[in-house]
Structures are given as structure tokens and as C-alpha cells.
mmCIF file of C-alpha atoms in Angstrom:
data_model
loop_
_atom_site.group_PDB
_atom_site.id
_atom_site.type_symbol
_atom_site.label_atom_id
_atom_site.label_comp_id
_atom_site.label_asym_id
_atom_site.label_seq_id
_atom_site.Cartn_x
_atom_site.Cartn_y
_atom_site.Cartn_z
ATOM 1 C CA MET A 1 -32.543 21.976 0.494
ATOM 2 C CA ASP A 2 -34.487 19.097 0.495
ATOM 3 C CA GLN A 3 -32.591 16.807 -1.236
ATOM 4 C CA ILE A 4 -30.152 17.192 1.422
ATOM 5 C CA PRO A 5 -31.654 14.246 3.972
ATOM 6 C CA ALA A 6 -31.072 11.782 0.141
ATOM 7 C CA ILE A 7 -27.687 12.997 -0.431
ATOM 8 C CA ALA A 8 -26.878 11.608 2.974
ATOM 9 C CA ARG A 9 -28.349 8.170 2.481
ATOM 10 C CA VAL A 10 -27.615 7.674 -1.099
ATOM 11 C CA PHE A 11 -23.842 8.661 -0.299
ATOM 12 C CA ALA A 12 -23.692 7.059 3.434
ATOM 13 C CA TYR A 13 -25.259 3.041 2.231
ATOM 14 C CA LEU A 14 -22.338 3.802 -2.012
ATOM 15 C CA SER A 15 -19.214 4.156 1.212
ATOM 16 C CA LEU A 16 -20.304 0.680 2.741
ATOM 17 C CA LEU A 17 -20.445 -0.733 -0.937
ATOM 18 C CA THR A 18 -16.623 -0.340 -1.323
ATOM 19 C CA ILE A 19 -14.347 -2.827 -0.555
ATOM 20 C CA GLY A 20 -10.403 -2.274 -2.195
ATOM 21 C CA GLY A 21 -12.098 0.661 -3.391
ATOM 22 C CA GLY A 22 -14.163 3.164 -4.586
ATOM 23 C CA MET A 23 -14.969 1.782 -8.811
ATOM 24 C CA ALA A 24 -16.661 -0.696 -6.734
ATOM 25 C CA ALA A 25 -19.037 1.273 -5.320
ATOM 26 C CA PHE A 26 -20.095 3.251 -9.208
ATOM 27 C CA PRO A 27 -22.201 0.867 -11.027
ATOM 28 C CA GLU A 28 -24.207 1.197 -7.623
ATOM 29 C CA MET A 29 -22.983 4.670 -7.673
ATOM 30 C CA LYS A 30 -25.349 4.882 -11.735
ATOM 31 C CA VAL A 31 -28.133 3.852 -10.334
ATOM 32 C CA LEU A 32 -28.880 5.756 -7.411
ATOM 33 C CA VAL A 33 -27.529 9.392 -9.267
ATOM 34 C CA ILE A 34 -28.273 8.683 -12.676
ATOM 35 C CA ASP A 35 -31.808 6.478 -12.598
ATOM 36 C CA THR A 36 -33.238 6.489 -9.425
ATOM 37 C CA HIS A 37 -32.202 11.393 -8.063
ATOM 38 C CA ARG A 38 -31.665 12.842 -11.597
ATOM 39 C CA TRP A 39 -29.208 14.428 -10.664
ATOM 40 C CA LEU A 40 -26.926 14.013 -12.533
ATOM 41 C CA THR A 41 -26.456 12.968 -16.532
ATOM 42 C CA TYR A 42 -24.263 9.802 -16.815
ATOM 43 C CA PRO A 43 -21.644 12.096 -19.111
ATOM 44 C CA GLN A 44 -21.442 14.259 -15.906
ATOM 45 C CA LEU A 45 -20.804 11.887 -13.596
ATOM 46 C CA ILE A 46 -18.399 10.244 -15.419
ATOM 47 C CA HIS A 47 -16.409 14.032 -15.567
ATOM 48 C CA ILE A 48 -16.872 14.190 -11.822
ATOM 49 C CA TYR A 49 -15.937 11.204 -11.304
ATOM 50 C CA SER A 50 -12.583 10.922 -13.984
ATOM 51 C CA VAL A 51 -11.730 15.302 -12.262
ATOM 52 C CA GLY A 52 -11.395 13.341 -8.665
ATOM 53 C CA GLN A 53 -9.314 10.965 -10.024
ATOM 54 C CA MET A 54 -6.704 14.099 -9.956
ATOM 55 C CA SER A 55 -8.244 14.886 -6.675
ATOM 56 C CA PRO A 56 -4.972 14.823 -3.678
ATOM 57 C CA GLY A 57 -5.629 12.610 -1.085
ATOM 58 C CA PRO A 58 -9.078 10.448 -1.228
ATOM 59 C CA ASN A 59 -9.632 9.406 -4.326
ATOM 60 C CA MET A 60 -13.679 9.330 -3.852
ATOM 61 C CA MET A 61 -13.735 13.096 -2.884
ATOM 62 C CA MET A 62 -15.913 13.423 -5.853
ATOM 63 C CA VAL A 63 -19.280 13.263 -3.594
ATOM 64 C CA ALA A 64 -18.057 16.900 -2.696
ATOM 65 C CA THR A 65 -18.281 17.611 -5.925
ATOM 66 C CA ILE A 66 -22.588 15.559 -6.532
ATOM 67 C CA GLY A 67 -22.978 17.284 -3.301
ATOM 68 C CA GLU A 68 -22.680 20.778 -4.323
ATOM 69 C CA ARG A 69 -24.486 20.253 -7.950
ATOM 70 C CA VAL A 70 -27.376 19.620 -5.523
ATOM 71 C CA ALA A 71 -27.441 22.058 -2.840
ATOM 72 C CA GLY A 72 -24.499 23.844 -3.114
ATOM 73 C CA ILE A 73 -21.900 23.669 -0.242
ATOM 74 C CA PRO A 74 -24.352 22.544 2.092
ATOM 75 C CA GLY A 75 -24.916 19.687 -0.300
ATOM 76 C CA ALA A 76 -21.028 18.951 -0.257
ATOM 77 C CA LEU A 77 -20.448 19.182 3.591
ATOM 78 C CA VAL A 78 -23.720 16.250 3.809
ATOM 79 C CA ALA A 79 -22.143 14.074 1.152
ATOM 80 C CA ALA A 80 -18.948 14.233 1.936
ATOM 81 C CA PHE A 81 -19.517 13.097 5.774
ATOM 82 C CA ALA A 82 -22.023 10.294 4.619
ATOM 83 C CA PHE A 83 -19.327 8.597 2.369
ATOM 84 C CA PHE A 84 -16.811 8.602 4.509
ATOM 85 C CA VAL A 85 -17.732 9.269 8.401
ATOM 86 C CA PRO A 86 -20.302 6.070 9.256
ATOM 87 C CA THR A 87 -17.139 3.663 6.913
ATOM 88 C CA GLY A 88 -14.413 5.255 9.169
ATOM 89 C CA ILE A 89 -15.886 4.641 12.538
ATOM 90 C CA LEU A 90 -16.047 1.149 11.418
ATOM 91 C CA THR A 91 -12.577 0.958 10.945
ATOM 92 C CA LEU A 92 -12.203 2.584 13.833
ATOM 93 C CA CYS A 93 -13.686 0.313 15.414
ATOM 94 C CA VAL A 94 -12.619 -3.018 13.885
ATOM 95 C CA GLY A 95 -9.072 -1.672 14.528
ATOM 96 C CA GLY A 96 -9.054 -1.934 18.193
ATOM 97 C CA LEU A 97 -10.049 -4.987 17.952
ATOM 98 C CA TRP A 98 -8.452 -6.693 14.669
ATOM 99 C CA LYS A 99 -5.594 -7.007 17.080
ATOM 100 C CA ARG A 100 -7.108 -9.181 18.990
ATOM 101 C CA LEU A 101 -8.306 -11.377 16.572
ATOM 102 C CA GLU A 102 -4.679 -12.318 15.515
ATOM 103 C CA GLN A 103 -4.425 -15.722 15.872
ATOM 104 C CA TRP A 104 -8.485 -16.161 15.018
ATOM 105 C CA PRO A 105 -7.470 -18.814 11.546
ATOM 106 C CA TRP A 106 -10.573 -17.366 9.767
ATOM 107 C CA ARG A 107 -9.095 -13.907 9.874
ATOM 108 C CA ALA A 108 -6.979 -14.754 6.852
ATOM 109 C CA SER A 109 -9.867 -16.264 5.326
ATOM 110 C CA ILE A 110 -12.090 -13.111 5.110
ATOM 111 C CA GLN A 111 -8.373 -11.376 3.329
ATOM 112 C CA LYS A 112 -7.327 -13.735 1.185
ATOM 113 C CA GLY A 113 -11.773 -13.800 0.710
ATOM 114 C CA LEU A 114 -12.252 -10.439 -0.117
ATOM 115 C CA GLY A 115 -9.058 -9.263 -2.282
ATOM 116 C CA PRO A 116 -10.435 -11.260 -5.099
ATOM 117 C CA VAL A 117 -13.740 -10.345 -4.893
ATOM 118 C CA ALA A 118 -12.416 -6.839 -4.931
ATOM 119 C CA ILE A 119 -10.609 -6.960 -7.891
ATOM 120 C CA GLY A 120 -13.406 -7.722 -10.119
ATOM 121 C CA LEU A 121 -16.207 -5.594 -8.095
ATOM 122 C CA ALA A 122 -13.362 -2.972 -9.692
ATOM 123 C CA VAL A 123 -13.299 -4.114 -12.535
ATOM 124 C CA ALA A 124 -17.357 -4.774 -12.983
ATOM 125 C CA GLY A 125 -17.148 -0.984 -12.103
ATOM 126 C CA LEU A 126 -13.913 -0.416 -14.272
ATOM 127 C CA ILE A 127 -16.484 -1.572 -17.804
ATOM 128 C CA THR A 128 -19.851 0.032 -16.783
ATOM 129 C CA PHE A 129 -17.431 3.572 -16.714
ATOM 130 C CA GLY A 130 -15.313 2.876 -20.190
ATOM 131 C CA ARG A 131 -18.711 1.467 -21.610
ATOM 132 C CA THR A 132 -19.094 5.046 -21.447
ATOM 133 C CA ALA A 133 -15.816 7.258 -21.260
ATOM 134 C CA VAL A 134 -14.280 5.207 -24.256
ATOM 135 C CA THR A 135 -16.025 5.434 -27.449
ATOM 136 C CA GLY A 136 -13.911 6.464 -30.971
ATOM 137 C CA TRP A 137 -10.533 6.173 -31.276
ATOM 138 C CA VAL A 138 -8.973 9.172 -29.658
ATOM 139 C CA THR A 139 -10.423 7.871 -26.318
ATOM 140 C CA VAL A 140 -9.543 4.764 -26.914
ATOM 141 C CA ALA A 141 -6.081 5.614 -27.994
ATOM 142 C CA VAL A 142 -6.016 7.891 -24.902
ATOM 143 C CA ALA A 143 -7.256 4.648 -22.963
ATOM 144 C CA LEU A 144 -3.948 3.300 -24.507
ATOM 145 C CA LEU A 145 -1.780 4.986 -24.100
ATOM 146 C CA VAL A 146 -1.924 5.959 -20.658
ATOM 147 C CA PHE A 147 -2.377 2.736 -20.009
ATOM 148 C CA ALA A 148 0.796 1.709 -20.868
ATOM 149 C CA ALA A 149 2.280 4.565 -20.057
ATOM 150 C CA THR A 150 1.311 3.584 -15.948
ATOM 151 C CA MET A 151 2.795 0.037 -16.542
ATOM 152 C CA ARG A 152 5.820 0.908 -18.226
ATOM 153 C CA THR A 153 7.024 4.710 -16.590
ATOM 154 C CA ARG A 154 6.430 6.176 -13.293
ATOM 155 C CA LEU A 155 5.076 9.188 -14.692
ATOM 156 C CA ASN A 156 2.454 10.967 -11.947
ATOM 157 C CA PRO A 157 -0.678 9.815 -12.970
ATOM 158 C CA ALA A 158 -2.014 13.046 -12.068
ATOM 159 C CA LEU A 159 0.063 14.648 -14.788
ATOM 160 C CA LEU A 160 -0.967 11.919 -17.678
ATOM 161 C CA ILE A 161 -4.783 12.670 -17.378
ATOM 162 C CA LEU A 162 -3.871 16.023 -18.077
ATOM 163 C CA GLY A 163 -2.463 14.564 -21.056
ATOM 164 C CA GLY A 164 -5.642 13.116 -21.459
ATOM 165 C CA ALA A 165 -7.319 16.837 -21.161
ATOM 166 C CA LEU A 166 -4.261 18.580 -23.322
ATOM 167 C CA VAL A 167 -5.705 15.460 -25.899
ATOM 168 C CA GLY A 168 -9.232 16.174 -25.416
ATOM 169 C CA ALA A 169 -9.063 19.599 -26.396
ATOM 170 C CA VAL A 170 -7.411 19.832 -29.605
ATOM 171 C CA ALA A 171 -8.283 16.302 -30.840
ATOM 172 C CA LEU A 172 -12.519 15.801 -29.291
ATOM 173 C CA ARG A 173 -13.572 19.516 -30.367
ATOM 174 C CA MET B 1 -6.896 6.625 25.367
ATOM 175 C CA SER B 2 -7.720 2.993 27.175
ATOM 176 C CA LYS B 3 -7.960 1.590 23.356
ATOM 177 C CA THR B 4 -4.280 3.306 22.800
ATOM 178 C CA ALA B 5 -2.155 1.331 25.584
ATOM 179 C CA ALA B 6 -4.053 -2.320 23.662
ATOM 180 C CA THR B 7 -3.323 -1.423 20.740
ATOM 181 C CA SER B 8 0.037 -0.378 20.698
ATOM 182 C CA PRO B 9 3.479 -2.923 20.742
ATOM 183 C CA PRO B 10 5.566 -3.099 23.794
ATOM 184 C CA SER B 11 7.821 -1.637 20.496
ATOM 185 C CA THR B 12 6.617 1.854 22.255
ATOM 186 C CA VAL B 13 8.524 3.608 24.034
ATOM 187 C CA SER B 14 9.410 7.115 22.547
ATOM 188 C CA PRO B 15 7.767 9.220 24.481
ATOM 189 C CA PRO B 16 3.802 9.397 22.098
ATOM 190 C CA VAL B 17 3.525 11.267 18.901
ATOM 191 C CA SER B 18 1.788 14.575 19.015
ATOM 192 C CA ILE B 19 -1.378 15.576 18.130
ATOM 193 C CA PRO B 20 -0.424 18.870 16.387
ATOM 194 C CA ALA B 21 2.404 16.529 14.864
ATOM 195 C CA ILE B 22 -0.399 13.895 13.285
ATOM 196 C CA PHE B 23 -2.421 15.925 12.051
ATOM 197 C CA GLY B 24 0.120 18.012 10.092
ATOM 198 C CA VAL B 25 1.827 14.912 8.508
ATOM 199 C CA PHE B 26 -1.984 13.660 7.033
ATOM 200 C CA LEU B 27 -2.433 17.144 6.531
ATOM 201 C CA GLN B 28 0.657 17.177 4.342
ATOM 202 C CA ILE B 29 0.390 13.848 2.741
ATOM 203 C CA GLY B 30 -3.550 15.260 2.248
ATOM 204 C CA ALA B 31 -2.499 17.501 0.142
ATOM 205 C CA THR B 32 0.367 16.535 -2.308
ATOM 206 C CA SER B 33 -0.419 13.054 -3.542
ATOM 207 C CA PHE B 34 -2.093 14.479 -6.364
ATOM 208 C CA GLY B 35 -2.782 11.055 -8.387
ATOM 209 C CA GLY B 36 -3.597 9.050 -6.264
ATOM 210 C CA GLY B 37 -1.224 6.535 -4.857
ATOM 211 C CA VAL B 38 -2.158 7.720 -1.454
ATOM 212 C CA VAL B 39 -0.140 4.252 -0.224
ATOM 213 C CA ALA B 40 2.626 5.570 -0.764
ATOM 214 C CA TYR B 41 3.570 8.861 0.569
ATOM 215 C CA LEU B 42 1.989 7.334 3.508
ATOM 216 C CA ARG B 43 4.133 3.922 4.002
ATOM 217 C CA SER B 44 7.187 6.758 3.308
ATOM 218 C CA ALA B 45 5.686 10.039 5.257
ATOM 219 C CA LEU B 46 5.108 6.888 8.485
ATOM 220 C CA VAL B 47 8.145 4.424 8.031
ATOM 221 C CA THR B 48 11.017 6.158 6.382
ATOM 222 C CA LYS B 49 10.606 9.321 7.601
ATOM 223 C CA LYS B 50 8.969 9.920 11.056
ATOM 224 C CA LYS B 51 9.248 6.348 11.869
ATOM 225 C CA TRP B 52 6.438 6.687 13.826
ATOM 226 C CA LEU B 53 5.566 2.832 12.568
ATOM 227 C CA THR B 54 7.168 -0.068 11.723
ATOM 228 C CA ASP B 55 7.312 -1.653 8.238
ATOM 229 C CA THR B 56 5.489 -4.843 9.625
ATOM 230 C CA GLU B 57 2.727 -2.151 11.515
ATOM 231 C CA PHE B 58 2.620 -1.125 8.570
ATOM 232 C CA LEU B 59 1.868 -4.033 6.311
ATOM 233 C CA GLU B 60 -1.210 -5.714 9.359
ATOM 234 C CA LEU B 61 -2.916 -1.813 9.215
ATOM 235 C CA MET B 62 -2.887 -2.034 5.083
ATOM 236 C CA SER B 63 -4.487 -5.466 5.346
ATOM 237 C CA LEU B 64 -6.671 -4.891 7.305
ATOM 238 C CA SER B 65 -7.271 -1.521 5.422
ATOM 239 C CA ASN B 66 -8.023 -3.840 1.936
ATOM 240 C CA THR B 67 -10.426 -5.985 3.830
ATOM 241 C CA LEU B 68 -12.498 -3.072 5.397
ATOM 242 C CA PRO B 69 -15.277 -0.628 3.404
ATOM 243 C CA GLY B 70 -13.385 2.453 2.796
ATOM 244 C CA LEU B 71 -10.807 4.344 0.999
ATOM 245 C CA ASN B 72 -7.233 2.992 1.573
ATOM 246 C CA ALA B 73 -6.388 6.874 1.806
ATOM 247 C CA THR B 74 -9.269 7.265 5.040
ATOM 248 C CA ASN B 75 -8.839 3.776 6.676
ATOM 249 C CA MET B 76 -4.583 3.725 6.453
ATOM 250 C CA ALA B 77 -5.078 7.629 8.279
ATOM 251 C CA ILE B 78 -7.687 6.369 11.022
ATOM 252 C CA LEU B 79 -6.057 2.789 11.734
ATOM 253 C CA ALA B 80 -2.480 4.332 12.026
ATOM 254 C CA GLY B 81 -3.794 7.876 13.581
ATOM 255 C CA GLN B 82 -5.298 5.214 16.188
ATOM 256 C CA ARG B 83 -2.603 2.743 16.854
ATOM 257 C CA LEU B 84 -0.417 5.898 17.460
ATOM 258 C CA ARG B 85 -2.628 8.534 19.975
ATOM 259 C CA GLY B 86 -5.996 6.388 19.932
ATOM 260 C CA THR B 87 -8.959 7.972 18.583
ATOM 261 C CA THR B 88 -7.935 11.129 18.526
ATOM 262 C CA GLY B 89 -5.434 10.889 16.911
ATOM 263 C CA ALA B 90 -7.319 9.098 14.076
ATOM 264 C CA THR B 91 -9.625 11.795 14.077
ATOM 265 C CA VAL B 92 -6.717 14.679 13.710
ATOM 266 C CA ALA B 93 -5.525 11.561 11.170
ATOM 267 C CA MET B 94 -9.212 11.201 9.057
ATOM 268 C CA ILE B 95 -9.350 15.274 8.989
ATOM 269 C CA GLY B 96 -5.755 16.178 7.761
ATOM 270 C CA MET B 97 -6.181 13.873 5.100
ATOM 271 C CA CYS B 98 -10.147 14.972 3.284
ATOM 272 C CA LEU B 99 -9.354 18.296 4.202
ATOM 273 C CA PRO B 100 -6.974 19.864 1.250
ATOM 274 C CA ALA B 101 -9.471 17.128 -0.949
ATOM 275 C CA LEU B 102 -12.458 18.478 0.349
ATOM 276 C CA ILE B 103 -12.266 21.910 -0.401
ATOM 277 C CA LEU B 104 -10.544 21.226 -3.628
ATOM 278 C CA MET B 105 -13.746 19.485 -4.745
ATOM 279 C CA THR B 106 -15.751 21.610 -4.037
ATOM 280 C CA ALA B 107 -14.704 23.607 -4.946
ATOM 281 C CA ALA B 108 -14.875 21.856 -8.736
ATOM 282 C CA GLY B 109 -18.215 21.983 -8.148
ATOM 283 C CA PHE B 110 -18.644 25.195 -8.695
ATOM 284 C CA ALA B 111 -16.021 25.156 -11.484
ATOM 285 C CA TYR B 112 -18.279 22.811 -13.049
ATOM 286 C CA GLY B 113 -21.902 24.935 -12.280
ATOM 287 C CA ALA B 114 -19.779 27.903 -14.305
ATOM 288 C CA GLU B 115 -18.236 26.061 -17.044
ATOM 289 C CA GLY B 116 -18.706 22.524 -17.438
ATOM 290 C CA SER B 117 -20.605 23.056 -19.861
ATOM 291 C CA ARG B 118 -18.800 25.249 -22.721
ATOM 292 C CA PRO B 119 -17.652 23.044 -26.296
ATOM 293 C CA LEU B 120 -13.732 23.673 -24.423
ATOM 294 C CA VAL B 121 -14.954 22.315 -21.695
ATOM 295 C CA THR B 122 -16.277 19.393 -22.364
ATOM 296 C CA ALA B 123 -14.128 18.191 -24.648
ATOM 297 C CA MET B 124 -11.069 18.199 -21.996
ATOM 298 C CA LEU B 125 -13.326 16.721 -19.880
ATOM 299 C CA ARG B 126 -14.126 13.593 -22.854
ATOM 300 C CA GLY B 127 -10.369 13.208 -22.769
ATOM 301 C CA VAL B 128 -9.779 12.800 -18.844
ATOM 302 C CA ALA B 129 -12.432 10.691 -18.699
ATOM 303 C CA ALA B 130 -10.212 8.241 -21.337
ATOM 304 C CA ALA B 131 -6.811 8.724 -19.226
ATOM 305 C CA ALA B 132 -9.176 7.746 -16.118
ATOM 306 C CA THR B 133 -10.237 4.797 -17.457
ATOM 307 C CA GLY B 134 -6.558 3.990 -18.906
ATOM 308 C CA LEU B 135 -5.108 4.448 -15.272
ATOM 309 C CA ILE B 136 -7.704 2.994 -12.733
ATOM 310 C CA ALA B 137 -7.287 -0.401 -15.520
ATOM 311 C CA ALA B 138 -3.541 -0.408 -15.224
ATOM 312 C CA THR B 139 -4.292 -0.105 -11.580
ATOM 313 C CA TRP B 140 -6.075 -3.045 -10.310
ATOM 314 C CA TYR B 141 -4.213 -4.720 -13.541
ATOM 315 C CA GLN B 142 -0.594 -4.267 -11.551
ATOM 316 C CA ILE B 143 -3.193 -5.735 -8.681
ATOM 317 C CA GLY B 144 -4.631 -8.280 -10.069
ATOM 318 C CA LYS B 145 -1.319 -9.719 -11.748
ATOM 319 C CA LYS B 146 0.086 -9.590 -7.822
ATOM 320 C CA THR B 147 -2.851 -11.476 -6.635
ATOM 321 C CA VAL B 148 -3.464 -13.749 -9.015
ATOM 322 C CA LYS B 149 -1.603 -17.505 -7.610
ATOM 323 C CA GLY B 150 -4.283 -19.561 -8.871
ATOM 324 C CA PHE B 151 -7.540 -20.921 -10.157
ATOM 325 C CA TYR B 152 -9.938 -19.415 -7.617
ATOM 326 C CA GLU B 153 -8.627 -15.821 -7.468
ATOM 327 C CA ALA B 154 -8.670 -16.164 -10.848
ATOM 328 C CA PHE B 155 -13.169 -17.424 -10.660
ATOM 329 C CA PHE B 156 -14.266 -15.527 -8.052
ATOM 330 C CA ILE B 157 -12.314 -12.384 -10.199
ATOM 331 C CA LEU B 158 -14.529 -13.149 -12.729
ATOM 332 C CA ALA B 159 -17.794 -14.553 -10.875
ATOM 333 C CA ALA B 160 -17.495 -10.544 -9.655
ATOM 334 C CA ILE B 161 -17.351 -9.474 -13.454
ATOM 335 C CA LEU B 162 -20.047 -11.498 -14.236
ATOM 336 C CA GLY B 163 -22.277 -10.759 -11.345
ATOM 337 C CA ILE B 164 -22.401 -6.867 -11.888
ATOM 338 C CA ASN B 165 -21.896 -6.690 -16.309
ATOM 339 C CA TYR B 166 -24.036 -9.874 -17.490
ATOM 340 C CA PHE B 167 -26.139 -11.326 -14.957
ATOM 341 C CA LYS B 168 -26.616 -7.260 -13.825
ATOM 342 C CA LEU B 169 -26.421 -8.302 -10.115
ATOM 343 C CA SER B 170 -26.875 -5.341 -8.003
ATOM 344 C CA VAL B 171 -22.958 -4.393 -5.618
ATOM 345 C CA PRO B 172 -23.769 -5.654 -2.988
ATOM 346 C CA VAL B 173 -25.901 -9.464 -3.272
ATOM 347 C CA VAL B 174 -22.728 -9.786 -5.349
ATOM 348 C CA LEU B 175 -20.428 -8.780 -2.535
ATOM 349 C CA LEU B 176 -22.077 -10.675 -0.184
ATOM 350 C CA SER B 177 -22.776 -14.046 -2.126
ATOM 351 C CA VAL B 178 -19.759 -13.761 -3.968
ATOM 352 C CA GLY B 179 -17.836 -12.782 -1.583
ATOM 353 C CA ALA B 180 -18.974 -15.682 1.088
ATOM 354 C CA LEU B 181 -18.117 -18.535 -1.416
ATOM 355 C CA SER B 182 -14.961 -17.229 -1.871
ATOM 356 C CA ILE B 183 -13.803 -17.184 1.997
ATOM 357 C CA PHE B 184 -15.068 -19.734 2.282
ATOM 358 C CA ALA B 185 -13.135 -21.204 -0.370
ATOM 359 C CA PHE B 186 -9.922 -20.160 1.178
ATOM 360 C CA ARG B 187 -11.045 -20.606 4.736
ATOM 361 C CA PRO B 188 -8.091 -22.497 7.565
ATOM 362 C CA ARG B 189 -7.293 -25.245 6.755
ATOM 363 C CA LYS B 190 -3.596 -25.979 8.438
ATOM 364 C CA PRO B 191 -3.359 -24.534 11.413
ATOM 365 C CA GLY B 192 -0.436 -22.087 12.266
ATOM 366 C CA ASP B 193 1.320 -20.569 9.509
ATOM 367 C CA HIS B 194 -2.172 -18.923 8.029
ATOM 368 C CA ARG B 195 0.477 -15.296 10.036
ATOM 369 C CA LYS B 196 3.152 -15.907 7.090
ATOM 370 C CA GLU B 197 1.539 -16.511 4.408
ATOM 371 C CA GLU B 198 -1.488 -13.020 4.832
ATOM 372 C CA HIS B 199 2.253 -11.012 5.466
ATOM 373 C CA ALA B 200 3.442 -13.036 2.510
ATOM 374 C CA TRP B 201 0.549 -12.061 0.434
ATOM 375 C CA ILE B 202 -0.006 -8.060 1.714
ATOM 376 C CA ARG B 203 3.347 -7.796 0.747
ATOM 377 C CA SER B 204 3.327 -8.675 -2.217
ATOM 378 C CA LEU B 205 0.252 -6.751 -3.210
ATOM 379 C CA GLN B 206 2.855 -3.043 -2.476
#
């Protein structure tokens, strides 16, 4: 329970870094959740983050799973609230303002400029993530197969991830 | 509610969408959009089926959603809800979008605590993590291919990656420094045609 204020601080801070999606915040999440607060081991964080990719709705609701592990249901609620509400209020405020900035020339510059940075941060997060998630030939094969299937087919990604679970059950024990 | 009047376009002659209807649609998307790709679900529901937003309005909201911190799923719920029924609309859309995942992922915490250290479960989760790596890589490869049109896009993608993974800078440092340089590199040049360009760019990401 004494972790609740820390949960609120950590996830409110991480939410501000999610430009373009949750992966951008992953390297910072690793530092705070693993090294600073020791709430999880690194493999646990990788597991929970991956399971979150299957969830419907916002794929970063895995913050509630971390909150639950640290401080039960109150932890889950505080983590979700801290992660989604402050940025939500920011979006609400800017949403009203943005329409009025339609003719502001820098509006397009901000959008075009942040696009590549968002991609770079996501790829950087993915590299941090993949270094632990993909080790050994079985996991390399699973990652490559899912990559190819996503590029070439319209299969639901949740099914591909479940496929990964099956392969893991058979080949990674 | 005066905000709604200010932000909604004059095209909304039809009676305002009811708050329970907004909640219902977002709850349904929040409960069924397994495996990500929430934007596609939102577009199909809001533009195609319900006709609450035009395609252009949807793209406008997407472009803003991408620029702000926060996930597309929740930013789009807030922006679309706000467009339809102001702050109340945004609040119920956000709650509908998040509620199913919140329940599921909290339950996942319990399950992980009870079963997560069994060898079979650990083996499955290692497979899940490898699959998630492939999935996320494919998603960003596709977005990257559509975004890179010249030297600057490629340069700033690389700068952000090197900043985090090679120079071990923190995410906020890279975001503020590389972000500012990148916005400056794309600074306004020809006044007048930025709106068209912006739309073409957003459309190319769909």
C-alpha cells in the first residue's frame, strides 16, 4: 500500500512520454519499474507488456497489471488512472484549441516533425524489448514468422500472439 | 457544453448524439478490438456505420491524436467524444474504451501472480513476448515506410534510435532535443499549402 504514491508518480510521468504509442516509453519504464522501484524482474515486465498487446482497447492497460502486482486492486486502479487521465485532460484541452490553430503554419511542422521522432522512439523501445524477448533460435523464428504474417496477411494479431504462446508451450519448456 | 458549439462543424444538422449511445459504441470497441488496430475499429464504427464523423473530420482528429502524448485508442475516444458531445461525451467515450481492458488486465495481474512462475506458463509467455516483438516490428515498419519521404525523416528516426540505444540518453531528453530539431527542420516554408500537405501525410498513414 505504501507504494501507491510511487505508482501514481511513475505512471503519470511515463504517460507523458507515449508520443506515437506506448513503446516510446518502454526504455524509461524499464528503468523505473525494474531498476528504481524493483517492482518486477525484467522477464516479468516483458511478459506483462506482451500479454497487454492482446488486450482489446488501449494496449498499455498492462500498467494496471503492474499496479495489481505491486499493490492489489487499488494499485491497478491508481496505475490506470495515473497513466490515462492526465494525458486525457491534456488531449481534451488541446482538442478544443487545435481547431482554432488551423491556419497556424507551425501546426503542420509540429505534426511532420514529431512523426519521425515517434517512429525512432518506438523502434528504440522495441530494440530494448527485443534484446531480452528474442534470444535463441525458437524465439527468433517466432518473431520472424509473426513479422512476415503481419506484413502479408490480415490475420488478427491476437491470434498470432496466441500462436506464439503455443509454440512456446511446445518448444521453450 | 458551450465548447461543443465552438468546435463542432456546421455540418451537424442532425440532432446531437445521445450520451448513452456514445458510451455504448466506445464500450463495444473497447471490448472487442483484440490485438490492437483500434483505429480501424473506430473508423468503421464512427465514420462508416454511425456516420457521426466525416472521413475528413476523422483524419483531423487522427493527426492531432498522433501529435499528443497518450495512446491513439484513448486520444481518439476523447477527441471524437468531445466533437460529438463536449466534455461529457469525451468522458463517457474514454470510460467505455478503457473499462473492459482495465478489468481484463487487472484479472491478468491476479492470474500472473497465481500461475506466472509455473514452467509451462513461463514457456508460453516467452513465446508471447517473441510474437509481440515481431508484431510491433511489423507495425512500425509499415508506419516507417509510409512516413520516410526524404533525408530528414530517415535522419531523425535514426537520431532518436541512436540517442536511446547507443548514447543511452533518457526518453524525455531525446524527445525534447531531437523533437525540437525535427520540428525546426520541417518549419513552415510556403505559406498556404500546409493544410493540403498535412492531409496527404495523414492519409498516407491510414
